[in-house]
PDB file of C-alpha atoms in Angstrom:
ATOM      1  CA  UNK J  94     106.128 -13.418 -62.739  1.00  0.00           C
ATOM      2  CA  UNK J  95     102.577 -12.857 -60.501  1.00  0.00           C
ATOM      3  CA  UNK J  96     100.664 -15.655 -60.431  1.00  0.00           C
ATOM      4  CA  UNK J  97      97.309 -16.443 -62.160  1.00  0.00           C
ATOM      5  CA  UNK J  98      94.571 -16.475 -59.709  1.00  0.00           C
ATOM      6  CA  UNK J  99      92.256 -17.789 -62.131  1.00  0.00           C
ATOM      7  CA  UNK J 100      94.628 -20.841 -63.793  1.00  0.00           C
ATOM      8  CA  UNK J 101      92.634 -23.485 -62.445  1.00  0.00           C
ATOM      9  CA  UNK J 102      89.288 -21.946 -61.954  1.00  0.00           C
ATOM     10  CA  UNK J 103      87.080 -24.887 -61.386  1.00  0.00           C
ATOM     11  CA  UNK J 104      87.210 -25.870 -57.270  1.00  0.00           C
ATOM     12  CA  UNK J 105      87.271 -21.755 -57.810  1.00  0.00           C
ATOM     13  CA  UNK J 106      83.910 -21.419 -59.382  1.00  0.00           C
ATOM     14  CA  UNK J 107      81.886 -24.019 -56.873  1.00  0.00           C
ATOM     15  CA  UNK J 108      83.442 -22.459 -53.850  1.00  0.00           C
ATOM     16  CA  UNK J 109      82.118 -19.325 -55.348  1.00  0.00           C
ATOM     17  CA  UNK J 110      78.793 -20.056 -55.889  1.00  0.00           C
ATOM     18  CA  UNK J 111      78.415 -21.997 -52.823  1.00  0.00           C
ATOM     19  CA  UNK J 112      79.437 -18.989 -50.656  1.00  0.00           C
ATOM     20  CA  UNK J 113      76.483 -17.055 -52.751  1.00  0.00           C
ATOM     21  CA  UNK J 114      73.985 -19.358 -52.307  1.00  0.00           C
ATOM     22  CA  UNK J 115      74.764 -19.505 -48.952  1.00  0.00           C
ATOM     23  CA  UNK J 116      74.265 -15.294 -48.311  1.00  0.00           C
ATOM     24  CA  UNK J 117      71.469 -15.157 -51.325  1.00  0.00           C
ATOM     25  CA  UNK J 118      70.235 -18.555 -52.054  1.00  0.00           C
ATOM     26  CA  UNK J 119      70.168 -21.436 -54.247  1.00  0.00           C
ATOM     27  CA  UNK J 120      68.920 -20.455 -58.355  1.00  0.00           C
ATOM     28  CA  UNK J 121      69.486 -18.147 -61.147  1.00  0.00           C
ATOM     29  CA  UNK J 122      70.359 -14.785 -58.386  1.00  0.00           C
ATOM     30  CA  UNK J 123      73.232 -17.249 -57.209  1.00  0.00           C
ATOM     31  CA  UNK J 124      74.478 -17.656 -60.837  1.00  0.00           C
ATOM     32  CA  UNK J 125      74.483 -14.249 -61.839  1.00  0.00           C
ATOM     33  CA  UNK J 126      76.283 -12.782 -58.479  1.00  0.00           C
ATOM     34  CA  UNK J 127      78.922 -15.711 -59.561  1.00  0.00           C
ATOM     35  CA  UNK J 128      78.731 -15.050 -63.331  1.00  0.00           C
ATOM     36  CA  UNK J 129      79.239 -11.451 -61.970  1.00  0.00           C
ATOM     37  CA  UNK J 130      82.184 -11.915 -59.876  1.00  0.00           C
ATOM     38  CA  UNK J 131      83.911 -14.181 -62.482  1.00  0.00           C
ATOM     39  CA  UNK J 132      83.919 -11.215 -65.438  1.00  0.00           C
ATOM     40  CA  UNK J 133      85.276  -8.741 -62.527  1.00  0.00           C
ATOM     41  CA  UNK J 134      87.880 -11.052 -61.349  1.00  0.00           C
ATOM     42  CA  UNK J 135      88.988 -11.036 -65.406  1.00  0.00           C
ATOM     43  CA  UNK J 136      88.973  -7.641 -65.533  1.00  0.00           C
ATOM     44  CA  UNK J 137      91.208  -6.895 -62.750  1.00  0.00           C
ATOM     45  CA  UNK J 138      93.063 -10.166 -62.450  1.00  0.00           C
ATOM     46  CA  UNK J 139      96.145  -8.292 -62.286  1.00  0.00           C
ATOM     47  CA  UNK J 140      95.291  -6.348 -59.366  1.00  0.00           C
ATOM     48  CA  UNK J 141      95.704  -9.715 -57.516  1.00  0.00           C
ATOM     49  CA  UNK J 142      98.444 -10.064 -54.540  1.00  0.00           C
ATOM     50  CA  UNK J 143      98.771 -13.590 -53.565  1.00  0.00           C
ATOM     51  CA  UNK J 144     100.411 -11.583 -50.349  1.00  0.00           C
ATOM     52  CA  UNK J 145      96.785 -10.709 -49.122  1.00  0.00           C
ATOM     53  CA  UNK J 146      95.058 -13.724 -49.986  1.00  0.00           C
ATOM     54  CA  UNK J 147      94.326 -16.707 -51.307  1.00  0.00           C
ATOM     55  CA  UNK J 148      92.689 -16.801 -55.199  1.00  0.00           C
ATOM     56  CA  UNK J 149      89.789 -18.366 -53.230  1.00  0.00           C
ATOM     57  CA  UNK J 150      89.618 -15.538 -50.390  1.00  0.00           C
ATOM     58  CA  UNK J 151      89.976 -12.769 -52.901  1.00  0.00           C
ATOM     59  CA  UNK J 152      86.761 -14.078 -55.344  1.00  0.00           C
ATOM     60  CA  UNK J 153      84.890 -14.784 -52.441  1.00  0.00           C
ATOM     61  CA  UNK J 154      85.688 -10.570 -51.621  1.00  0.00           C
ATOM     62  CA  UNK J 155      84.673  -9.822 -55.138  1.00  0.00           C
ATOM     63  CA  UNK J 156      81.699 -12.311 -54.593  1.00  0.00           C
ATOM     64  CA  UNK J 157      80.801  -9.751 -51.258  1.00  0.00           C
ATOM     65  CA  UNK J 158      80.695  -6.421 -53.189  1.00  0.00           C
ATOM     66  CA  UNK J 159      79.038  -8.238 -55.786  1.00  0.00           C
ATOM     67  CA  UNK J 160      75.798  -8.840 -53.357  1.00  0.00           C
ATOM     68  CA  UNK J 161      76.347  -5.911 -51.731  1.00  0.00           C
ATOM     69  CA  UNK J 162      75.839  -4.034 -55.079  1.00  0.00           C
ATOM     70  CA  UNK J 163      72.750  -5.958 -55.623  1.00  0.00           C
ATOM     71  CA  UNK J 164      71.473  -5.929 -51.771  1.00  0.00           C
ATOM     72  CA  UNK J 165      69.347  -8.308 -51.558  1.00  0.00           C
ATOM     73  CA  UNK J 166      68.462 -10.257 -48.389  1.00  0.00           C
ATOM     74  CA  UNK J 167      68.775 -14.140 -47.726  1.00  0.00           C
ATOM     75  CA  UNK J 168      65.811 -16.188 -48.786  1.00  0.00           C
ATOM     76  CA  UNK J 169      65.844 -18.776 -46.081  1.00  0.00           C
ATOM     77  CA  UNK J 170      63.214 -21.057 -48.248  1.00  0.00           C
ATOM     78  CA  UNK J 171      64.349 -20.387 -51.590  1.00  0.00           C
ATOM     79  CA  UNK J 172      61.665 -23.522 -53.370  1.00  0.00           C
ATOM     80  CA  UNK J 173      64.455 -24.025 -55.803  1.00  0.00           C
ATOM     81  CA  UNK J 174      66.644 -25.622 -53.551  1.00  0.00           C
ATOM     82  CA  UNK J 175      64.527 -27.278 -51.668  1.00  0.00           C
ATOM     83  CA  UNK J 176      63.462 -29.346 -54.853  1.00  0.00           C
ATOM     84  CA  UNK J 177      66.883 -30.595 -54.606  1.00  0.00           C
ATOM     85  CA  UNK J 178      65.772 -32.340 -51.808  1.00  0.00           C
ATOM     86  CA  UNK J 179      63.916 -35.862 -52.289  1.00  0.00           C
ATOM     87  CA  UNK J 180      61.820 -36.441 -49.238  1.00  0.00           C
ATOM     88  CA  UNK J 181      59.353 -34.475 -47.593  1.00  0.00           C
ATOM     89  CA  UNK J 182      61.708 -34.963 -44.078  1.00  0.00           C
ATOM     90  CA  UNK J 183      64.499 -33.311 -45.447  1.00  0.00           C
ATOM     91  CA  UNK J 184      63.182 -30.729 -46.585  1.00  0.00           C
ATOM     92  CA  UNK J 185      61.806 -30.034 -43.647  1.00  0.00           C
ATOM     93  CA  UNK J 186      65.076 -30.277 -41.477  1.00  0.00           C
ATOM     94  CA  UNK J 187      66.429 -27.821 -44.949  1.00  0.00           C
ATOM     95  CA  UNK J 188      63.970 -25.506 -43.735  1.00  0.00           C
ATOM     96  CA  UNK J 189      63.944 -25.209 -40.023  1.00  0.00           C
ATOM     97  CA  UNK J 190      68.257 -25.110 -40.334  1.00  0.00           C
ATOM     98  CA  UNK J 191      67.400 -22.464 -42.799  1.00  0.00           C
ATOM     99  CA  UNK J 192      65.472 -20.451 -40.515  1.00  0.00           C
ATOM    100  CA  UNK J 193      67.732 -21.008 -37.838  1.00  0.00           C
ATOM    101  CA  UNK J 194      70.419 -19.498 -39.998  1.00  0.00           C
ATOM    102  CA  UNK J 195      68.458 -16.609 -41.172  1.00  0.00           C
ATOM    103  CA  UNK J 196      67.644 -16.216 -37.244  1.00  0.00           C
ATOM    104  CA  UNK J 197      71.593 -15.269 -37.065  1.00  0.00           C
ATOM    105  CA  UNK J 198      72.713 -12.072 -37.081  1.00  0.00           C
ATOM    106  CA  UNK J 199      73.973 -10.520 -40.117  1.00  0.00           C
ATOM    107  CA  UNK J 200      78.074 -10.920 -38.901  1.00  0.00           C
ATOM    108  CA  UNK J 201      76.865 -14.623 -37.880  1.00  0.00           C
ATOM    109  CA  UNK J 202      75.390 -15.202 -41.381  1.00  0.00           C
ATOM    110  CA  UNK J 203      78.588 -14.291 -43.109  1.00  0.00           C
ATOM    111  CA  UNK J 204      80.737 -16.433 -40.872  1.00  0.00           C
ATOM    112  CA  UNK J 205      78.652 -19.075 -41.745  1.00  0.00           C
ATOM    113  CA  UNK J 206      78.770 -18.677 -45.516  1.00  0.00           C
ATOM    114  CA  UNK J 207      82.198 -18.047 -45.796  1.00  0.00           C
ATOM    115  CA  UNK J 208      83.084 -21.011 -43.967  1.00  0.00           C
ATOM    116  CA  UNK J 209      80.468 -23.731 -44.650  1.00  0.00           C
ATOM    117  CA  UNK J 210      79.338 -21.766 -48.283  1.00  0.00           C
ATOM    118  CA  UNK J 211      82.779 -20.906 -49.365  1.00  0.00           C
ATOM    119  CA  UNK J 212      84.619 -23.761 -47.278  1.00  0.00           C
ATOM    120  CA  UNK J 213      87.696 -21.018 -46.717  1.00  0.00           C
ATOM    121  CA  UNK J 214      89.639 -21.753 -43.881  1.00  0.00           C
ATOM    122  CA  UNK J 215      89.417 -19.924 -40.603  1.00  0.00           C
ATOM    123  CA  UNK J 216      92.817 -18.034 -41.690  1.00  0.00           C
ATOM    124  CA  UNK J 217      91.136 -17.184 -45.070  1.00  0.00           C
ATOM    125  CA  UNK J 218      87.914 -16.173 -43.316  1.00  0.00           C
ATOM    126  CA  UNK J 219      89.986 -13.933 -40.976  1.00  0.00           C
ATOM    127  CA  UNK J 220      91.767 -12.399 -44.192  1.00  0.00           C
ATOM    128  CA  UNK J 221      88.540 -11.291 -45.741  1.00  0.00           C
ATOM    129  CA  UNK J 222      86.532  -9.922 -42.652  1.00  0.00           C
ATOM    130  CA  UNK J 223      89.552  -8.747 -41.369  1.00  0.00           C
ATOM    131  CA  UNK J 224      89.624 -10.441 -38.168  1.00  0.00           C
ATOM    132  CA  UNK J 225      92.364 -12.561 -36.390  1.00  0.00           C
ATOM    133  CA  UNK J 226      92.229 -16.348 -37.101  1.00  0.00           C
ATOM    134  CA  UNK J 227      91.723 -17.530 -32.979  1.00  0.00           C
ATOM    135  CA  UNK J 228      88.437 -14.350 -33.203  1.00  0.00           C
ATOM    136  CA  UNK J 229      87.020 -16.802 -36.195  1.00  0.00           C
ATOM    137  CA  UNK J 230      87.812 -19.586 -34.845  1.00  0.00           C
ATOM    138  CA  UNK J 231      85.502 -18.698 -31.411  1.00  0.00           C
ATOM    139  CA  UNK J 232      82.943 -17.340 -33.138  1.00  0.00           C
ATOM    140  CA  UNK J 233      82.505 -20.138 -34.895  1.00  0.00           C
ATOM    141  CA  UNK J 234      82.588 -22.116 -31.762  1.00  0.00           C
ATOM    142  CA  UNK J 235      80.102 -19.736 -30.349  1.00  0.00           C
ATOM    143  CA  UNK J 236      77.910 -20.425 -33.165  1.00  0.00           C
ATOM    144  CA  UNK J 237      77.878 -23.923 -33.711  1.00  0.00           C
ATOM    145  CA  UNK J 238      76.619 -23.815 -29.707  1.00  0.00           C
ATOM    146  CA  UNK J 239      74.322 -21.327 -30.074  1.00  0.00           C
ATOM    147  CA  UNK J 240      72.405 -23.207 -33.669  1.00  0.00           C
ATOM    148  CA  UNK J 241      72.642 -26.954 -31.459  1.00  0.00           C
ATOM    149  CA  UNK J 242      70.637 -25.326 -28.404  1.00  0.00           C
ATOM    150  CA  UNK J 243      68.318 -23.545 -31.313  1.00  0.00           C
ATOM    151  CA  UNK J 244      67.703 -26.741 -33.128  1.00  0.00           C
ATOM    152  CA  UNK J 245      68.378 -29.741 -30.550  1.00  0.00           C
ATOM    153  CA  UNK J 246      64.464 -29.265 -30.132  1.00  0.00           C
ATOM    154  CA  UNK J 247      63.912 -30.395 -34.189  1.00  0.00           C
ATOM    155  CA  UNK J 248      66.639 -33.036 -34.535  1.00  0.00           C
ATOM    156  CA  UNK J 249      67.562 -34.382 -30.648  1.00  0.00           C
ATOM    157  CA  UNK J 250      64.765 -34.084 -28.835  1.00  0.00           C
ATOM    158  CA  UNK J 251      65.992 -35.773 -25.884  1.00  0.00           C
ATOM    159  CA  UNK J 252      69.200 -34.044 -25.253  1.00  0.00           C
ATOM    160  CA  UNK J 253      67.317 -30.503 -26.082  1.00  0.00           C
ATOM    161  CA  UNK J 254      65.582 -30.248 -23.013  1.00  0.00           C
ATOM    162  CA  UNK J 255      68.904 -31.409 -21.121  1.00  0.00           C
ATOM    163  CA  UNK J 256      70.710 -28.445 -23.154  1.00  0.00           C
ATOM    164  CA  UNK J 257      68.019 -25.773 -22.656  1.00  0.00           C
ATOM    165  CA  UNK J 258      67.703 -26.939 -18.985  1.00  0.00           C
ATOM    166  CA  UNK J 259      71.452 -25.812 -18.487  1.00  0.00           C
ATOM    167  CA  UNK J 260      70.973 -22.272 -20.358  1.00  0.00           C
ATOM    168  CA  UNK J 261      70.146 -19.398 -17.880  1.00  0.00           C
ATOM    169  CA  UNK J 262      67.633 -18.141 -19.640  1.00  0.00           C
ATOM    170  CA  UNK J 263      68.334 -14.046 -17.937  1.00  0.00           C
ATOM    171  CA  UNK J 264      71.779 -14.412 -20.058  1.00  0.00           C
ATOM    172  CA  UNK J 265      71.333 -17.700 -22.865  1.00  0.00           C
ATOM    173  CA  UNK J 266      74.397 -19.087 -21.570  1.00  0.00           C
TER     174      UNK J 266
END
């Protein structure tokens, strides 16, 4: 007998929506791309292999073509979120991580969402981009490095200029 991917669909639903309003944004857009991938995964539940994935890594792939059918770019200062905030100093370090992010390239973005938005695994991110678990595992490496340099400036002032001083600045490395 296959196995349910949706039996316990709650830890399903807020890794979900987290991976969405990571890529799209906090609000309503977030809830209908979830609402959205929710009724698909319903409708073709049995189309699940637990061979290929985990229930998590194949809604978060439903979640994907689900934005991609509404391509729409990230909002990096989506207000709704940011109300979520309570003081004026974190929503300011919201906002320049934000922009940081968006700074990424599109690739970087979705590592980022599918492992911080999603919180899959670096196997399950491998499994849905289609990339080898060590490949995620050093991009991810690659990135953290590259958004410390990028924000050390906003949130460790003293060791930024230390970190930038070491950068060649011909190659960023």
């Amino acid at each position: 007998m296959r196995r349910d991917p949706l039996a316990n669909p709650d830890g399903l639903i807020r890794r979900v929506y987290s991976y969405v309003a990571y890529v799209i944004g906090d609000g309503p857009d977030a809830e209908d791309v979830t609402s959205e991938t929710f009724v698909r995964a319903v409708r073709y539940r049995a189309s699940y292999d637990p061979a290929k994935g985990s229930p998590a890594t194949w809604l978060v792939g439903i979640a994907r073509r689900c934005i991609a059918d509404r391509a729409r770019p990230p909002e990096p200062t989506d207000v709704e979120s940011l109300e979520a905030v309570d003081d004026h100093e974190g929503r300011a370090e919201l906002l320049t991580v934000r922009a940081a992010v968006a700074r990424l390239s599109e690739r970087e973005r979705e590592l980022v969402a599918l492992r911080y938005g999603a919180d899959l695994t670096a196997r399950q991110v491998g499994e849905t981009l289609g990339m080898q678990t060590n490949a995620v595992e050093v991009a991810l490496h690659r990135l953290h490095a590259k958004l410390r340099v990028e924000l050390a400036p906003d949130f460790l002032p003293e060791r930024a200029q230390s970190a930038r001083k070491d950068l060649d600045p011909a190659t960023g490395t």
